[in-house]
Amino acid sequence: MSQALSTDILIVGGGIAGLWLNARLRRLGYATLLVENAALGGGQSLKSQGIIHGGAKYALHGALTGASEAIADMPRRWREAVAGQGELDLSGVRILSEAHYLWSPGSLAGNLTSFFASKAVRGRVDQVKGDQLPPALQHPKFKGKVYRLAELVLDVPSLITRLAELAGDSLLAGHDIKPLLENGELVGLQIDGREIRARRIVLSAGAGNAELLAALGVEQPRQQLRPLHMVLVKGRDLKPLYAHCLGGGPKPRITVTSHPAADGQWVWYLGGDIAEADGVARSEPAQIAAAQKEVQQLLPWVDLSDARWATLRVDRAEPAQSGLVRPDNAFLADHGRLLVGWPTKLALSPDFADRVIAALERDGITPGESATLLPALPRPPLGEPVWEQLLP
Ligand SMILES: Cc1cc2nc3c(=O)[nH]c(=O)nc-3n(C[C@H](O)[C@H](O)[C@H](O)COP(=O)(O)OP(=O)(O)OC[C@H]3O[C@@H](n4cnc5c(N)ncnc54)[C@H](O)[C@@H]3O)c2cc1C
């Protein structure tokens, strides 16, 4: 039997984009409902490395790109939120590292010179040595240069948990989603038989957006999926390391983040160039072998004799761009009552929410005019960190 419910804003997808937006809208006084068909954060968000980019990585080729400018304010906004003083109260979210590091193992001076000349990084990068080095690099055999970037790294599981708390009773586990039409016009969604009317519907379902758009008969925007083949390693000798290790090209050869596992050990999560094209083409054993070779070459003093390895194939979902290039900002498109987008990076979720809020303001959608009291609804579960799933 269908129950008629109504809300101001109905959000589909409980990854970082939907959860952050939901929390911001609630704080502004909007009635919201967020529908998730699997587990909160369980799409790309809990598989991300948690780096709150400030754009430095994208300035590696020396040019100040759109990405460098748009993203430059993100570390400040996240820091304030985590300190409980920002646009959201994210106190309790764990900061894994106050900084991300750039690490050049060889003589890459030419590359770095143009990098440091770029406006995006000037004044935000300091060279570190000795006991200021990340713990995993503090070894007499370590050679190379390390620079500290003003980009923090967050523990994404604690972030998703906090945002789920801020969602209060606005979360709904729902699987079968159909358009709710009135005189041929979209006025809400039917979710597992419940009719939910909304003044605006926001699709923030990551890779699920394409299917939802198809179900709603909407052709644009188109989605692109960028496949990655990440590597995880867990071992007793691993110490925390958050760094882009530079190769010769504009992309980091390897990007390492470190995540605390439930058993007290650290898990290194390896992305960057190794996880892209060549890595995607490799089988799982070949990808592990490639990662072992990289780690042994770069960090020969780390004892990996008891280490356990795993790989993870995952797609990044983004708006379609020519040549699978990386989009520069959060992306939002609107079709009347329907808004759809991708943050394109976890770090850009605040930008995604800004864009939705700007669209609501433009259309005169103010908080609290149409909500009904919601009954108790089935709540979606929290997703599990990938390192607990793959290397328990
Ligand atoms: C390996 C990897 C590493 C990354 N590292 C970083 C990083 O260090 N820093 C950074 O800024 N970004 C990083 N990113 C990018 C970042 O993870 C994504 O941009 C971000 O998480 C996308 O968030 P989202 O909420 O749009 O999507 P998702 O997290 O994928 O969430 C979408 C949600 O929608 C749900 N859903 C799907 N279909 C439906 C449906 N029909 N009905 C209801 N719910 C549905 C899914 O179950 C999911 O929970 C990384 C990405 C990957 C893959």
Coordinates of C-alpha atoms and ligand atoms in Angstrom, one line a residue:
M1 CA 0.0 0.0 0.0
S2 CA 1.4 3.4 -0.9
Q3 CA 1.8 6.1 1.7
A4 CA 2.0 9.7 0.5
L5 CA 4.9 11.6 2.0
S6 CA 6.4 14.9 1.0
T7 CA 9.7 16.7 1.6
D8 CA 11.5 19.7 0.4
I9 CA 14.5 17.9 -1.1
L10 CA 14.7 14.3 -1.9
I11 CA 18.3 13.1 -2.4
V12 CA 19.1 9.7 -4.0
G13 CA 22.5 8.2 -3.1
G14 CA 24.2 8.2 0.3
G15 CA 27.9 8.6 -0.6
I16 CA 29.8 11.7 0.5
A17 CA 28.0 14.0 -2.0
G18 CA 24.5 13.1 -0.8
L19 CA 25.4 12.9 2.9
W20 CA 27.2 16.2 2.9
L21 CA 24.4 17.9 0.9
N22 CA 21.8 16.4 3.2
A23 CA 23.6 17.7 6.3
R24 CA 24.0 21.2 4.8
L25 CA 20.3 21.4 3.8
R26 CA 19.1 20.2 7.1
R27 CA 21.2 22.8 8.8
L28 CA 19.6 25.5 6.6
G29 CA 16.2 24.3 7.7
Y30 CA 15.1 22.3 4.7
A31 CA 13.2 19.1 5.2
T32 CA 15.1 16.3 3.4
L33 CA 15.0 12.6 2.7
L34 CA 18.0 10.7 1.5
V35 CA 17.5 7.3 -0.2
E36 CA 20.3 4.7 -0.3
N37 CA 19.9 1.4 -2.0
A38 CA 23.0 -0.4 -0.5
A39 CA 25.2 0.9 2.3
L40 CA 26.1 4.5 3.2
G41 CA 29.5 5.4 1.8
G42 CA 29.8 1.9 0.2
G43 CA 30.2 3.2 -3.4
Q44 CA 33.3 5.2 -4.2
S45 CA 33.5 7.2 -0.9
L46 CA 34.7 4.4 1.4
K47 CA 37.1 3.3 -1.3
S48 CA 38.7 6.7 -1.6
Q49 CA 42.0 7.6 -0.1
G50 CA 40.6 10.5 1.9
I51 CA 42.9 13.2 0.7
I52 CA 41.4 16.6 0.9
H53 CA 43.2 18.0 -2.2
G54 CA 44.0 21.7 -2.4
G55 CA 44.9 21.4 -6.1
A56 CA 48.7 21.1 -5.6
K57 CA 48.9 17.7 -7.4
Y58 CA 47.2 19.1 -10.4
A59 CA 49.7 21.9 -10.7
L60 CA 52.5 19.4 -11.1
H61 CA 53.0 20.3 -14.8
G62 CA 53.5 23.9 -13.8
A63 CA 50.4 25.3 -15.3
L64 CA 47.6 26.8 -13.2
T65 CA 44.6 24.9 -14.3
G66 CA 40.9 25.4 -13.5
A67 CA 41.2 22.5 -11.0
S68 CA 43.9 24.2 -9.0
E69 CA 41.9 27.3 -8.6
A70 CA 38.5 25.8 -7.8
I71 CA 39.9 23.3 -5.3
A72 CA 42.3 25.6 -3.5
D73 CA 39.8 26.5 -0.7
M74 CA 38.7 23.0 0.1
P75 CA 41.4 22.1 2.8
R76 CA 40.3 25.3 4.8
R77 CA 36.6 24.4 4.6
W78 CA 37.2 20.8 5.7
R79 CA 39.5 21.8 8.5
E80 CA 37.0 24.3 9.9
A81 CA 34.2 21.6 9.7
V82 CA 36.4 19.0 11.4
A83 CA 37.2 21.6 14.1
G84 CA 33.4 21.9 14.7
Q85 CA 33.5 25.6 13.4
G86 CA 32.6 25.3 9.8
E87 CA 29.5 25.0 7.6
L88 CA 29.0 21.5 9.2
D89 CA 30.0 20.3 12.6
L90 CA 32.2 17.3 11.8
S91 CA 33.8 17.2 15.2
G92 CA 34.8 13.6 15.9
V93 CA 35.9 12.9 12.4
R94 CA 39.5 11.5 12.6
I95 CA 42.3 13.4 10.8
L96 CA 44.7 10.7 9.7
S97 CA 47.3 13.3 8.6
E98 CA 47.6 17.0 8.9
A99 CA 49.5 17.0 5.6
H100 CA 50.0 15.1 2.5
Y101 CA 53.6 14.9 1.2
L102 CA 55.3 15.1 -2.2
W103 CA 58.2 12.8 -2.4
S104 CA 60.7 12.8 -5.3
P105 CA 62.9 9.8 -5.0
G106 CA 65.4 10.7 -7.7
S107 CA 66.6 13.8 -9.4
L108 CA 63.4 15.4 -10.6
A109 CA 64.5 18.9 -10.1
G110 CA 63.3 20.2 -13.5
N111 CA 59.8 18.9 -12.9
L112 CA 59.7 20.3 -9.4
T113 CA 61.1 23.7 -10.4
S114 CA 58.2 24.4 -12.7
F115 CA 55.9 22.9 -10.1
F116 CA 57.1 25.3 -7.3
A117 CA 56.9 28.3 -9.7
S118 CA 53.2 27.8 -10.1
K119 CA 50.9 30.2 -8.3
A120 CA 48.8 27.3 -6.9
V121 CA 51.5 25.9 -4.7
R122 CA 53.5 29.0 -3.9
G123 CA 53.6 29.5 -0.1
R124 CA 51.8 26.2 0.6
V125 CA 54.7 23.8 0.2
D126 CA 57.7 23.4 2.5
Q127 CA 60.6 21.0 2.3
V128 CA 60.9 18.7 5.3
K129 CA 63.9 16.7 6.5
G130 CA 65.0 14.5 9.4
D131 CA 62.4 13.9 12.1
Q132 CA 59.9 16.0 10.2
L133 CA 59.8 13.3 7.5
P134 CA 56.8 11.0 7.5
P135 CA 57.5 8.1 9.9
A136 CA 57.9 5.5 7.0
L137 CA 60.6 7.6 5.4
Q138 CA 62.7 8.2 8.6
H139 CA 65.4 5.8 7.7
P140 CA 69.2 6.2 7.2
K141 CA 68.9 4.7 3.7
F142 CA 66.2 7.2 2.6
K143 CA 67.3 9.4 -0.3
G144 CA 65.2 12.0 -2.0
K145 CA 63.4 15.2 -1.3
V146 CA 60.1 15.5 0.5
Y147 CA 57.8 18.5 0.6
R148 CA 54.8 19.0 2.8
L149 CA 51.5 20.1 1.2
A150 CA 48.8 21.8 3.2
E151 CA 46.3 19.1 2.3
L152 CA 44.9 16.9 5.1
V153 CA 43.9 13.3 4.9
L154 CA 40.7 12.1 6.6
D155 CA 39.5 8.8 8.0
V156 CA 36.6 8.4 5.6
P157 CA 34.7 5.7 7.8
S158 CA 34.5 8.2 10.7
L159 CA 33.4 10.9 8.2
I160 CA 30.5 8.8 6.9
T161 CA 29.5 7.8 10.4
R162 CA 29.4 11.5 11.5
L163 CA 27.4 12.5 8.4
A164 CA 24.9 9.7 9.1
E165 CA 24.5 11.0 12.6
L166 CA 23.8 14.5 11.2
A167 CA 21.2 13.0 8.9
G168 CA 19.0 12.3 12.0
D169 CA 15.8 10.5 10.8
S170 CA 16.2 11.6 7.2
L171 CA 17.7 8.3 5.9
L172 CA 15.7 5.8 3.9
A173 CA 16.8 2.3 2.7
G174 CA 15.0 2.0 -0.7
H175 CA 15.6 -0.2 -3.7
D176 CA 12.9 0.1 -6.3
I177 CA 12.9 3.7 -7.5
K178 CA 10.4 4.9 -10.1
P179 CA 9.3 8.4 -11.2
L180 CA 6.2 9.9 -9.6
L181 CA 4.4 11.8 -12.4
E182 CA 1.5 14.1 -12.3
N183 CA 0.1 15.4 -15.7
G184 CA 3.3 14.0 -17.2
E185 CA 5.5 16.1 -14.9
L186 CA 7.9 14.7 -12.4
V187 CA 6.7 15.6 -8.9
G188 CA 8.6 13.0 -6.8
L189 CA 9.6 9.4 -6.7
Q190 CA 8.0 6.1 -5.9
I191 CA 10.4 4.3 -3.6
D192 CA 9.5 0.7 -2.8
G193 CA 5.8 1.6 -3.3
R194 CA 6.0 4.8 -1.1
E195 CA 5.0 7.9 -3.0
I196 CA 7.3 10.7 -2.0
R197 CA 6.7 14.2 -3.4
A198 CA 9.5 16.7 -3.3
R199 CA 10.0 20.2 -4.5
R200 CA 13.4 19.2 -5.8
I201 CA 15.0 15.8 -6.4
V202 CA 18.8 15.5 -6.4
L203 CA 20.5 12.5 -7.9
S204 CA 23.9 12.0 -6.2
A205 CA 24.2 8.3 -6.7
G206 CA 27.7 8.2 -8.1
A207 CA 27.9 5.4 -10.8
G208 CA 24.2 4.8 -10.1
N209 CA 23.2 8.1 -11.7
A210 CA 23.3 6.7 -15.3
E211 CA 20.7 4.1 -14.5
L212 CA 18.5 6.4 -12.5
L213 CA 18.6 9.0 -15.4
A214 CA 17.6 6.2 -17.8
A215 CA 14.7 5.2 -15.5
L216 CA 13.5 8.8 -15.5
G217 CA 13.9 9.1 -19.3
V218 CA 16.5 11.8 -19.1
E219 CA 19.4 11.6 -21.6
Q220 CA 21.8 14.3 -20.3
P221 CA 24.2 14.6 -18.6
R222 CA 26.1 11.6 -19.7
Q223 CA 28.4 9.7 -17.2
Q224 CA 31.9 8.4 -17.7
L225 CA 33.5 5.7 -15.6
R226 CA 37.2 5.8 -15.1
P227 CA 38.5 2.3 -14.0
L228 CA 41.2 2.0 -11.3
H229 CA 43.0 -1.1 -10.0
M230 CA 44.1 -0.1 -6.4
V231 CA 46.5 -2.2 -4.2
L232 CA 46.2 -2.7 -0.5
V233 CA 49.0 -4.1 1.7
K234 CA 48.9 -4.8 5.5
G235 CA 51.9 -5.7 7.6
R236 CA 53.4 -5.3 11.0
D237 CA 56.3 -3.2 9.8
L238 CA 54.2 -0.6 8.0
K239 CA 54.3 2.9 9.4
P240 CA 52.0 5.8 8.4
L241 CA 52.8 7.3 5.0
Y242 CA 50.7 9.9 3.1
A243 CA 52.5 10.9 -0.1
H244 CA 52.5 11.3 -3.8
C245 CA 55.7 9.7 -5.0
L246 CA 56.8 11.5 -8.2
G247 CA 57.8 9.7 -11.3
G248 CA 58.9 11.6 -14.4
G249 CA 55.5 12.6 -15.6
P250 CA 52.7 14.9 -14.5
K251 CA 50.9 12.1 -12.5
P252 CA 52.3 10.7 -9.3
R253 CA 54.0 7.3 -9.9
I254 CA 52.3 6.1 -6.8
T255 CA 50.0 7.8 -4.2
V256 CA 50.2 6.1 -0.7
T257 CA 47.7 6.6 2.1
S258 CA 47.7 4.7 5.4
H259 CA 44.6 3.5 7.2
P260 CA 44.3 2.0 10.7
A261 CA 42.8 -1.5 10.6
A262 CA 40.6 -2.8 13.4
D263 CA 43.5 -5.1 14.6
G264 CA 45.8 -2.2 15.2
Q265 CA 48.0 -2.7 12.1
W266 CA 48.3 -0.2 9.3
V267 CA 47.1 -0.8 5.7
W268 CA 48.8 1.0 2.9
Y269 CA 46.5 1.9 0.1
L270 CA 48.3 2.5 -3.2
G271 CA 46.9 4.5 -6.1
G272 CA 48.3 7.0 -8.6
D273 CA 49.7 5.9 -11.9
I274 CA 50.1 2.3 -10.8
A275 CA 46.3 2.0 -10.5
E276 CA 45.5 3.6 -13.9
A277 CA 45.8 2.3 -17.5
D278 CA 48.6 -0.3 -17.2
G279 CA 47.4 -1.3 -13.7
V280 CA 43.8 -1.8 -14.9
A281 CA 45.1 -4.1 -17.7
R282 CA 47.0 -6.3 -15.2
S283 CA 45.5 -9.3 -13.6
E284 CA 45.3 -9.2 -9.8
P285 CA 48.6 -11.3 -9.3
A286 CA 50.4 -9.2 -11.8
Q287 CA 49.2 -5.9 -10.2
I288 CA 50.4 -7.2 -6.8
A289 CA 53.7 -8.1 -8.3
A290 CA 54.1 -4.7 -9.8
A291 CA 53.2 -3.0 -6.5
Q292 CA 55.7 -5.2 -4.6
K293 CA 58.4 -4.2 -7.0
E294 CA 57.6 -0.5 -6.6
V295 CA 57.5 -0.7 -2.8
Q296 CA 60.8 -2.7 -2.6
Q297 CA 62.5 -0.3 -4.9
L298 CA 61.3 2.9 -3.2
L299 CA 61.3 1.7 0.5
P300 CA 63.9 -1.2 0.6
W301 CA 64.1 -1.0 4.4
V302 CA 60.5 -1.9 5.0
D303 CA 60.1 -5.5 6.0
L304 CA 57.3 -7.0 4.0
S305 CA 57.9 -10.6 4.9
D306 CA 54.6 -11.0 6.8
A307 CA 52.6 -8.6 4.5
R308 CA 49.3 -9.5 3.0
W309 CA 48.3 -8.0 -0.3
A310 CA 45.0 -7.5 -2.1
T311 CA 43.7 -5.4 -5.0
L312 CA 40.5 -3.6 -5.6
R313 CA 38.9 -2.7 -8.9
V314 CA 36.7 0.3 -8.7
D315 CA 35.4 2.9 -11.1
R316 CA 35.4 6.6 -10.6
A317 CA 32.0 8.0 -11.8
E318 CA 32.1 11.5 -13.3
P319 CA 30.3 13.6 -15.9
A320 CA 31.5 12.6 -19.4
Q321 CA 34.5 14.5 -20.6
S322 CA 36.4 14.2 -23.9
G323 CA 39.3 11.7 -23.6
L324 CA 38.5 10.6 -20.0
V325 CA 40.2 13.7 -18.7
R326 CA 39.6 14.6 -15.1
P327 CA 36.9 17.2 -14.5
D328 CA 37.9 20.3 -12.8
N329 CA 35.0 21.0 -10.3
A330 CA 32.0 19.4 -8.8
F331 CA 29.4 19.1 -11.5
L332 CA 25.6 19.8 -11.3
A333 CA 23.0 19.8 -14.1
D334 CA 19.3 20.6 -13.7
H335 CA 16.1 19.7 -15.5
G336 CA 13.2 21.5 -13.8
R337 CA 12.6 19.7 -10.5
L338 CA 15.5 17.2 -11.1
L339 CA 19.1 18.0 -10.3
V340 CA 21.9 15.6 -11.0
G341 CA 25.6 15.6 -10.4
W342 CA 28.9 14.2 -9.3
P343 CA 31.3 15.9 -6.9
T344 CA 34.2 14.3 -8.9
K345 CA 36.3 14.2 -5.8
L346 CA 35.4 13.6 -2.2
A347 CA 37.2 16.9 -1.4
L348 CA 34.8 18.7 -3.6
S349 CA 31.6 17.7 -1.8
P350 CA 31.3 21.2 -0.3
D351 CA 31.4 22.6 -3.8
F352 CA 28.7 20.1 -4.9
A353 CA 26.4 21.3 -2.1
D354 CA 27.1 25.0 -2.9
R355 CA 25.9 24.3 -6.4
V356 CA 22.7 22.7 -5.3
I357 CA 22.0 25.4 -2.8
A358 CA 22.6 28.1 -5.4
A359 CA 20.1 26.3 -7.7
L360 CA 17.5 26.3 -4.9
E361 CA 18.0 29.9 -4.2
R362 CA 17.8 30.8 -7.8
D363 CA 14.5 29.0 -8.0
G364 CA 13.1 30.5 -4.8
I365 CA 13.0 27.1 -3.0
T366 CA 13.1 28.2 0.6
P367 CA 13.1 25.8 3.6
G368 CA 10.2 24.2 5.3
E369 CA 7.1 24.9 3.2
S370 CA 5.9 21.4 2.2
A371 CA 7.1 18.7 4.5
T372 CA 4.9 16.2 6.2
L373 CA 5.9 14.4 9.4
L374 CA 7.8 11.3 8.3
P375 CA 6.9 7.9 9.8
A376 CA 9.7 5.7 11.1
L377 CA 11.5 4.6 7.9
P378 CA 13.9 1.6 7.3
R379 CA 17.4 3.0 7.6
P380 CA 20.3 2.0 5.3
P381 CA 23.4 0.4 7.0
L382 CA 26.8 2.0 7.1
G383 CA 29.3 0.7 4.6
E384 CA 32.4 -1.2 5.8
P385 CA 36.0 0.0 5.1
V386 CA 37.6 -1.8 2.1
W387 CA 40.6 -2.9 4.1
E388 CA 38.4 -4.7 6.6
Q389 CA 36.6 -6.5 3.7
L390 CA 39.7 -7.4 1.8
L391 CA 42.4 -7.9 4.5
P392 CA 40.4 -8.8 7.6
Ligands
LIG1 C1 40.1 4.5 -5.4 C2 39.6 5.9 -5.3 C3 40.4 6.8 -4.5 C4 39.9 8.1 -4.4 N1 40.6 9.0 -3.6 C5 40.1 10.2 -3.5 C6 40.8 11.1 -2.6 O1 41.8 10.8 -2.0 N2 40.3 12.4 -2.5 C7 39.2 12.8 -3.1 O2 38.8 13.9 -3.0 N3 38.5 11.9 -3.9 C8 39.0 10.7 -4.1 N4 38.2 9.8 -4.9 C9 37.0 10.2 -5.5 C10 35.8 10.2 -4.5 O3 35.9 8.9 -3.9 C11 34.5 10.3 -5.3 O4 34.5 11.5 -6.1 C12 33.4 10.5 -4.3 O5 33.4 9.5 -3.2 C13 32.1 10.4 -5.0 O6 31.0 10.5 -4.0 P1 29.5 10.2 -4.4 O7 28.7 10.5 -3.2 O8 29.2 11.0 -5.6 O9 29.5 8.7 -4.9 P2 29.5 7.3 -4.1 O10 30.4 7.4 -2.9 O11 29.7 6.3 -5.1 O12 28.0 7.2 -3.5 C14 26.9 7.0 -4.3 C15 25.9 6.2 -3.5 O13 24.7 6.1 -4.2 C16 24.2 4.8 -4.0 N5 23.3 4.5 -5.1 C17 23.6 4.1 -6.4 N6 22.5 3.9 -7.1 C18 21.5 4.1 -6.3 C19 20.1 4.0 -6.5 N7 19.5 3.6 -7.7 N8 19.3 4.3 -5.5 C20 19.8 4.7 -4.3 N9 21.1 4.8 -4.0 C21 21.9 4.5 -5.1 C22 25.4 3.9 -3.9 O14 25.1 2.7 -3.2 C23 26.3 4.8 -3.1 O15 26.2 4.7 -1.7 C24 38.7 8.5 -5.0 C25 37.9 7.6 -5.8 C26 38.4 6.3 -5.9 C27 37.6 5.3 -6.6

